[in-house]
mmCIF file of C-alpha atoms in Angstrom:
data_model
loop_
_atom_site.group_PDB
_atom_site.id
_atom_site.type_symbol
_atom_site.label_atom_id
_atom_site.label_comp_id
_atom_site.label_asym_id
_atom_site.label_seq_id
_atom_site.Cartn_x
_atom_site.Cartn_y
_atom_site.Cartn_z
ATOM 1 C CA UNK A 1 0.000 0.000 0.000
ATOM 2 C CA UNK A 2 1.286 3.671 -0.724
ATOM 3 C CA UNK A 3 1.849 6.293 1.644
ATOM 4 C CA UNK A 4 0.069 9.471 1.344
ATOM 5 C CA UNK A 5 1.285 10.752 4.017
ATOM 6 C CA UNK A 6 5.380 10.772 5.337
ATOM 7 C CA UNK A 7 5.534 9.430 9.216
ATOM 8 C CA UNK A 8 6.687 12.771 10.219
ATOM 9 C CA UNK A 9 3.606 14.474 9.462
ATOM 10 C CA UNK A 10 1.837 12.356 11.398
ATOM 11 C CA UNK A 11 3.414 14.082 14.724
ATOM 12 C CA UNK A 12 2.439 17.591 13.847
ATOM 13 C CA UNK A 13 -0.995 17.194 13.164
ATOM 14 C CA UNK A 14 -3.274 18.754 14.829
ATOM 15 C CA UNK A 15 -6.640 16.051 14.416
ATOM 16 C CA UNK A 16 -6.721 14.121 17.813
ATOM 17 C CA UNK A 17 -7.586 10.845 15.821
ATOM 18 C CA UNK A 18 -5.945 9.322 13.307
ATOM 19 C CA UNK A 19 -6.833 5.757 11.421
ATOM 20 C CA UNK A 20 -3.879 4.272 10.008
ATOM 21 C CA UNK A 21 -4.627 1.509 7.287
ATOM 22 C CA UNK A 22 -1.163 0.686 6.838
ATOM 23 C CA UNK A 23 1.655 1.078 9.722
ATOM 24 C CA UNK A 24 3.355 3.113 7.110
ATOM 25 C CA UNK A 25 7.030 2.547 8.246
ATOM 26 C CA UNK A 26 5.918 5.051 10.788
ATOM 27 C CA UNK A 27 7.095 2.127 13.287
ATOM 28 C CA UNK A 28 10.452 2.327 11.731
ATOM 29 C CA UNK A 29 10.393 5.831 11.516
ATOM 30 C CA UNK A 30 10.250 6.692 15.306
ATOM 31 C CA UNK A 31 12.077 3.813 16.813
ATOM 32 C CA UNK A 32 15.012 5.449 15.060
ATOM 33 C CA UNK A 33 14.837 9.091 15.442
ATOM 34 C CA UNK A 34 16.912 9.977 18.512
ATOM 35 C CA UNK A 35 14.244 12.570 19.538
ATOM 36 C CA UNK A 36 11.869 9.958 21.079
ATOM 37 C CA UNK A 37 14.600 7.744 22.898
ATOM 38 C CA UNK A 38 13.738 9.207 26.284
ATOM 39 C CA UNK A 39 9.965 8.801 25.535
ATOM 40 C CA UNK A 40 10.725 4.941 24.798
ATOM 41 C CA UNK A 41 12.953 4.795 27.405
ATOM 42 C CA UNK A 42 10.783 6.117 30.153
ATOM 43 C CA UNK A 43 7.892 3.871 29.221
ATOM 44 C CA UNK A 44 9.561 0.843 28.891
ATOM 45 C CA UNK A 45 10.350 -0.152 25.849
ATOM 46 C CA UNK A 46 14.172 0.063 25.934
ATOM 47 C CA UNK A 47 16.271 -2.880 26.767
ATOM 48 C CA UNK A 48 19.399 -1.516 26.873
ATOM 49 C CA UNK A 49 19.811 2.085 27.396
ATOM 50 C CA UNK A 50 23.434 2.026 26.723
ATOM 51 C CA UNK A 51 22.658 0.455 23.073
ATOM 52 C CA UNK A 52 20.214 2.647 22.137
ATOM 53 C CA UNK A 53 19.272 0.094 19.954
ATOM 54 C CA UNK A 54 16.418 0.960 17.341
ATOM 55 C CA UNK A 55 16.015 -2.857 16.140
ATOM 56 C CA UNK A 56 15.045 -3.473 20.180
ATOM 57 C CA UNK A 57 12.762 -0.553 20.684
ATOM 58 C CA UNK A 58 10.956 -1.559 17.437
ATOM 59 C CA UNK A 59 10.122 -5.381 19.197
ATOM 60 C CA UNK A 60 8.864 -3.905 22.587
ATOM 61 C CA UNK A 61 6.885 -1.408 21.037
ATOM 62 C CA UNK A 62 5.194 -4.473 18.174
ATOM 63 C CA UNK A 63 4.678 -6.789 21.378
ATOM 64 C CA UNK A 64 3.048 -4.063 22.853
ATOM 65 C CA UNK A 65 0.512 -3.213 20.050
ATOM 66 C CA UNK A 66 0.247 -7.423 19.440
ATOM 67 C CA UNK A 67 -0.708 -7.780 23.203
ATOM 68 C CA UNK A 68 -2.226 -4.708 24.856
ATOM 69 C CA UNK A 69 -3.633 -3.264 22.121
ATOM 70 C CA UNK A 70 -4.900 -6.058 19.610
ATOM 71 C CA UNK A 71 -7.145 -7.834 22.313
ATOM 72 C CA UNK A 72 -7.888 -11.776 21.486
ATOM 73 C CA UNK A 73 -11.887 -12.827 21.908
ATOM 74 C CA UNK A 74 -11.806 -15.447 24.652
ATOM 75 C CA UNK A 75 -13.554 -18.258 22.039
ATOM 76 C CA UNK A 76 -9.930 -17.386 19.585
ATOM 77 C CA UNK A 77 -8.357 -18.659 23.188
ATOM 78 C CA UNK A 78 -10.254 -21.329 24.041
ATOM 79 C CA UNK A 79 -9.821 -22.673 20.005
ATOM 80 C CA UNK A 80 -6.090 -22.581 20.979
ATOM 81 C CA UNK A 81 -6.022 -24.463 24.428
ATOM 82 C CA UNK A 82 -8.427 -26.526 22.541
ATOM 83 C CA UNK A 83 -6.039 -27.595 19.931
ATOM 84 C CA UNK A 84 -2.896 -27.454 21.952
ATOM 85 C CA UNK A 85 -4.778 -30.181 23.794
ATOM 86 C CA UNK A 86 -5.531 -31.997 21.104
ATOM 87 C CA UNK A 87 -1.833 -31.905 19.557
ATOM 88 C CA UNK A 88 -0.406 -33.175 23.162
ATOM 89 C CA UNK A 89 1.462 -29.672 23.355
ATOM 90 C CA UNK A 90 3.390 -29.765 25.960
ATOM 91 C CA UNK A 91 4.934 -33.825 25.355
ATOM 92 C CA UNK A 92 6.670 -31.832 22.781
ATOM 93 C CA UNK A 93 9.290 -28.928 21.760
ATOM 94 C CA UNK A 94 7.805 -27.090 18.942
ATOM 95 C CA UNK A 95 9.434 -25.582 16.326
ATOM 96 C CA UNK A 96 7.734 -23.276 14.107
ATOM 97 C CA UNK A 97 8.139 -22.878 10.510
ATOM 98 C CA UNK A 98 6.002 -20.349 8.639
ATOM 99 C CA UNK A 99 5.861 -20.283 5.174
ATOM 100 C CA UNK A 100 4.665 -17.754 2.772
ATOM 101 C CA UNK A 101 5.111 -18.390 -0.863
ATOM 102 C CA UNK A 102 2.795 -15.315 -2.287
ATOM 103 C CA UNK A 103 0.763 -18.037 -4.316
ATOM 104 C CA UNK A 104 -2.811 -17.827 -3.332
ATOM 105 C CA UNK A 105 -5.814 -16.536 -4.975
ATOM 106 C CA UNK A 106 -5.375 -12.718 -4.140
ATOM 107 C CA UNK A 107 -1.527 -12.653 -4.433
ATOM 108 C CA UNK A 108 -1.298 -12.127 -8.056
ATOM 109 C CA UNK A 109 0.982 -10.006 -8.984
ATOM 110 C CA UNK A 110 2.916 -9.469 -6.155
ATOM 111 C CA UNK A 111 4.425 -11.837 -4.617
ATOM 112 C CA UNK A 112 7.483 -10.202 -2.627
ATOM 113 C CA UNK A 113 7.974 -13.690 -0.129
ATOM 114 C CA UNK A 114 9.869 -15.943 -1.997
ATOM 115 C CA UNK A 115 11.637 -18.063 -4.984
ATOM 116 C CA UNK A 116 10.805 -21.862 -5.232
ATOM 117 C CA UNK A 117 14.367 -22.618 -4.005
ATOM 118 C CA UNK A 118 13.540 -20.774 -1.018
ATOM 119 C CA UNK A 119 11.929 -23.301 0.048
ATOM 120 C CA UNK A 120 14.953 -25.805 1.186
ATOM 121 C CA UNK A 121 15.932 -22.533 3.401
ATOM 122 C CA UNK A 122 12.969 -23.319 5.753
ATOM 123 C CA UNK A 123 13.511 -26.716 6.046
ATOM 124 C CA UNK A 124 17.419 -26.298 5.887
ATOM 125 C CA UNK A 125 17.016 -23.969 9.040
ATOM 126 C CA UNK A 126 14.381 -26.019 10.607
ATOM 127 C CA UNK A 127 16.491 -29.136 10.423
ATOM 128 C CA UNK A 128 19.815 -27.669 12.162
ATOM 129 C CA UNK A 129 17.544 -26.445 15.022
ATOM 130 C CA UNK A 130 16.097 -29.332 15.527
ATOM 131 C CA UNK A 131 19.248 -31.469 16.335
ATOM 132 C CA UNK A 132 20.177 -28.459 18.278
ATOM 133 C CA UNK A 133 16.753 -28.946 20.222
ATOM 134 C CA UNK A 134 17.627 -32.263 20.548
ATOM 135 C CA UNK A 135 20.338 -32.031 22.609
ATOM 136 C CA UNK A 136 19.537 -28.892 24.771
ATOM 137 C CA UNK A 137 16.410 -30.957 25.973
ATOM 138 C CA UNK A 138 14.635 -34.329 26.390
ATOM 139 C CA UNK A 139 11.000 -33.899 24.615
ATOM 140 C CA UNK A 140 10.760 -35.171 20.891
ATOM 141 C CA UNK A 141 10.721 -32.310 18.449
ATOM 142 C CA UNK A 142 7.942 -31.008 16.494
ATOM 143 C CA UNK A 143 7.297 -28.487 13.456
ATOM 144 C CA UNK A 144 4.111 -26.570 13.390
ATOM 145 C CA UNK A 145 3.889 -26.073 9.387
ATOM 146 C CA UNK A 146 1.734 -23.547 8.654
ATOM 147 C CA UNK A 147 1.430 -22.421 4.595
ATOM 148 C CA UNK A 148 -0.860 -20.397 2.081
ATOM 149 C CA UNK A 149 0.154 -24.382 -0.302
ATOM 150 C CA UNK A 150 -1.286 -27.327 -0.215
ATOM 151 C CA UNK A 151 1.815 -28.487 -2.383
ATOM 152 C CA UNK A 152 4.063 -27.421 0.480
ATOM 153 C CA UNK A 153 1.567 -28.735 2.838
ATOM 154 C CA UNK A 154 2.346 -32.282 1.284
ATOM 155 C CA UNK A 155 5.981 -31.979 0.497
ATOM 156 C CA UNK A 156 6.663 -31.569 3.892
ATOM 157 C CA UNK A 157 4.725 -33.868 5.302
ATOM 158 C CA UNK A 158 6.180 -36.806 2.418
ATOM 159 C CA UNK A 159 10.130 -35.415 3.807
ATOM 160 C CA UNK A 160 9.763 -35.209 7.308
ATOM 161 C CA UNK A 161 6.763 -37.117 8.419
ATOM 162 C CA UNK A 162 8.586 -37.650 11.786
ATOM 163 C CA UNK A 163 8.200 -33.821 12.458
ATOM 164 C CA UNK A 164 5.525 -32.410 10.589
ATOM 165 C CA UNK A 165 2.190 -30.883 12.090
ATOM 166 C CA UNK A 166 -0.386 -29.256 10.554
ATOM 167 C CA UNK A 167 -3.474 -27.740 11.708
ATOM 168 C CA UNK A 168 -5.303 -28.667 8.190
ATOM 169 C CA UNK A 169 -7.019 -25.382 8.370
ATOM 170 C CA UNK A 170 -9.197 -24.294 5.430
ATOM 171 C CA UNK A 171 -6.180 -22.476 3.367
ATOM 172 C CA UNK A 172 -7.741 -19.041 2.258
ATOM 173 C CA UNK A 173 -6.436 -15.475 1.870
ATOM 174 C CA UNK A 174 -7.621 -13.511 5.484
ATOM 175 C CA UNK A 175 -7.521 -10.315 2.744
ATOM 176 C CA UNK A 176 -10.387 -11.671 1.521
ATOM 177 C CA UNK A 177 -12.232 -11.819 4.452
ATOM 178 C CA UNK A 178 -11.589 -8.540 6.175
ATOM 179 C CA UNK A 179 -14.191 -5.994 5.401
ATOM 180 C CA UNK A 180 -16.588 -8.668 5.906
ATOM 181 C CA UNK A 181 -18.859 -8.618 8.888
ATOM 182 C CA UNK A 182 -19.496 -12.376 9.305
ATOM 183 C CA UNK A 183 -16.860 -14.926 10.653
ATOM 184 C CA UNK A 184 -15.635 -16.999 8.264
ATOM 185 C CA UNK A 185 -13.738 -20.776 8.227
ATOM 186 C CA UNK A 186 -10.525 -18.725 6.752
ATOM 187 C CA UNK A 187 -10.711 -16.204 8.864
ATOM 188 C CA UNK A 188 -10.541 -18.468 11.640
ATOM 189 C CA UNK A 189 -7.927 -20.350 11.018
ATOM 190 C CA UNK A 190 -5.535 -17.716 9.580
ATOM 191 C CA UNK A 191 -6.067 -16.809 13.477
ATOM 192 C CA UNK A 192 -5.939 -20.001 15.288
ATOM 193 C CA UNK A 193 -2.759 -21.006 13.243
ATOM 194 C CA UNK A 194 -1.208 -17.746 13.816
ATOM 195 C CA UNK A 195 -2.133 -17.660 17.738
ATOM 196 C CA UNK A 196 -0.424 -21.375 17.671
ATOM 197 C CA UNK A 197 2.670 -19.934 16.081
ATOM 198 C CA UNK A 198 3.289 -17.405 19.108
ATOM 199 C CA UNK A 199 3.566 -20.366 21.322
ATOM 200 C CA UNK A 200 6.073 -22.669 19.545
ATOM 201 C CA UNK A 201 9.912 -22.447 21.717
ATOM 202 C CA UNK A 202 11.438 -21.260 18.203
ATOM 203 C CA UNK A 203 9.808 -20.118 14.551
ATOM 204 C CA UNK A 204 11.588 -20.150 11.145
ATOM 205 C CA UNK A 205 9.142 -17.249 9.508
ATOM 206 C CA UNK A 206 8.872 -15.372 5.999
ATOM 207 C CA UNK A 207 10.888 -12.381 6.328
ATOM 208 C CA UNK A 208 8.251 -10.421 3.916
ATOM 209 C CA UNK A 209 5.308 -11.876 5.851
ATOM 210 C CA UNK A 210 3.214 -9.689 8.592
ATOM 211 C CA UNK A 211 1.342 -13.016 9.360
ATOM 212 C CA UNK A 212 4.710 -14.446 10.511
ATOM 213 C CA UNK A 213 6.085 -11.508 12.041
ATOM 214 C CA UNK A 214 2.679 -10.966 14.040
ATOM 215 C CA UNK A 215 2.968 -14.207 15.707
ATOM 216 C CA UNK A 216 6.532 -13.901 16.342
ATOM 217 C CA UNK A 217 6.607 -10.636 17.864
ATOM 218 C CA UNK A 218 3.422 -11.548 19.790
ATOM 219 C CA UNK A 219 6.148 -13.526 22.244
ATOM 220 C CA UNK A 220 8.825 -11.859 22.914
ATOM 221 C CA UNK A 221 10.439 -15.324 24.034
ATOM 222 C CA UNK A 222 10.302 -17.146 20.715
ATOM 223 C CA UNK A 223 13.695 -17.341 19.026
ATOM 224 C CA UNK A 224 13.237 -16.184 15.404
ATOM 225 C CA UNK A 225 15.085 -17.145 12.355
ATOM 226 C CA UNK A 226 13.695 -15.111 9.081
ATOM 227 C CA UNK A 227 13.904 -16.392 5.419
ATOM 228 C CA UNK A 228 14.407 -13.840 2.655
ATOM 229 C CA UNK A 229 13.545 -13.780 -1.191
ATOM 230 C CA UNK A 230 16.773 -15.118 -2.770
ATOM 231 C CA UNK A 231 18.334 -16.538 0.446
ATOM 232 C CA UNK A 232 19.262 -19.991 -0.741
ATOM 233 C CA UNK A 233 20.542 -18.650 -4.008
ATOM 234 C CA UNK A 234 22.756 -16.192 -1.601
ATOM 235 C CA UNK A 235 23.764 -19.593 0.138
ATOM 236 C CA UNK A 236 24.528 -21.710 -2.426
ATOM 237 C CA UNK A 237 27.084 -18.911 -3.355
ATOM 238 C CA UNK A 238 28.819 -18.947 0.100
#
């Protein structure tokens, strides 16, 4: 989406309400200016005062909007508990690995996420941590798999049948559903998958992907490796 209006401008207005359809890099924009440091810093949201890091500021401030602000229904919750049940949660370590390829009814035309080589970079990364996993702790390992492709669904689950888990949510576009008043079976899983994600120990996620980056962010506790377009062509050159 384009920006009408540059983040700075949004400070020296005078209107006392302002409805933001995009973020707008205005995130980006304030975590970095020096200006609002001590505002951060007295409210909270620095780690390290010494670092004055930017990169730090800008993942206390998203938890903050993910988890004061957003507010979950309690029957979103309840589908959770419900299904961590159901999966055995806690016999396991979970691992989760996000993928967005930008091919779904909606995407056309821009698809930003990823090349079909990409792909092995998930797996690649999900792999290593997973015999890391294995010997920092006892519980078997899990991956909670969560795709806009069936065909990624299945590839995954025909590799590494020994780790894969999948909701099998209805796989539709949320976009589509947005403006719409009713609830609908997309809608709800797009949010029970993506409440799942924020409580895996560790999440491979689409760099390019809000979805991902929602549910990671959502915990500050999750360790979070992020796959970029082009990354396995960038490490096949190494």
């Amino acid at each position: 989406m384009h920006c009408r209006v540059k983040p700075a401008d949004f400070l020296k207005t005078t209107k006392t309400r302002i409805v933001l359809r995009s973020l707008c890099k205005f995130i980006d924009f304030v975590v970095k200016d020096p200006e609002f440091f001590e505002w951060f810093n007295d409210r909270g949201f620095v780690l390290n005062p010494k670092l004055r890091s930017g990169s730090d500021i800008r993942k206390m401030l998203l938890n903050f909007v993910y988890t004061k602000v957003v507010q979950v229904h309690e029957d979103i919750t309840k589908a959770v508990q419900d299904k961590k049940r159901e999966l055995e949660w806690d016999k396991y370590y979970w691992i989760g690995v996000q993928i967005r390829t930008g091919k779904m009814v909606g995407d056309e035309g821009r698809n930003v996420f990823m090349f079909k080589d990409d792909l092995k970079m998930f797996t690649m990364h999900a792999l290593n941590q997973t015999e890391k996993a294995k010997l920092a702790q006892e519980k078997p390992v899990k991956w909670l798999v969560t795709t806009d492709s069936e065909d990624v669904r299945k590839l995954i689950q025909h590799e590494y049948p020994q780790y894969y888990v999948n909701t099998n949510c209805l796989l539709a576009h949320s976009f589509r559903d947005v403006q719409r008043q009713e609830r609908t079976d997309g809608m709800m899983c797009s949010l029970l998958e993506n409440y799942l994600l924020s409580e895996v120990s560790e999440a491979v996620v689409t760099a390019q992907s809000t979805y991902g980056l929602l549910a990671a962010y959502r915990n500050l506790y999750i360790k979070k490796i992020m796959v970029y377009r082009g990354d396995w062509k960038k490490y096949q050159k190494k």
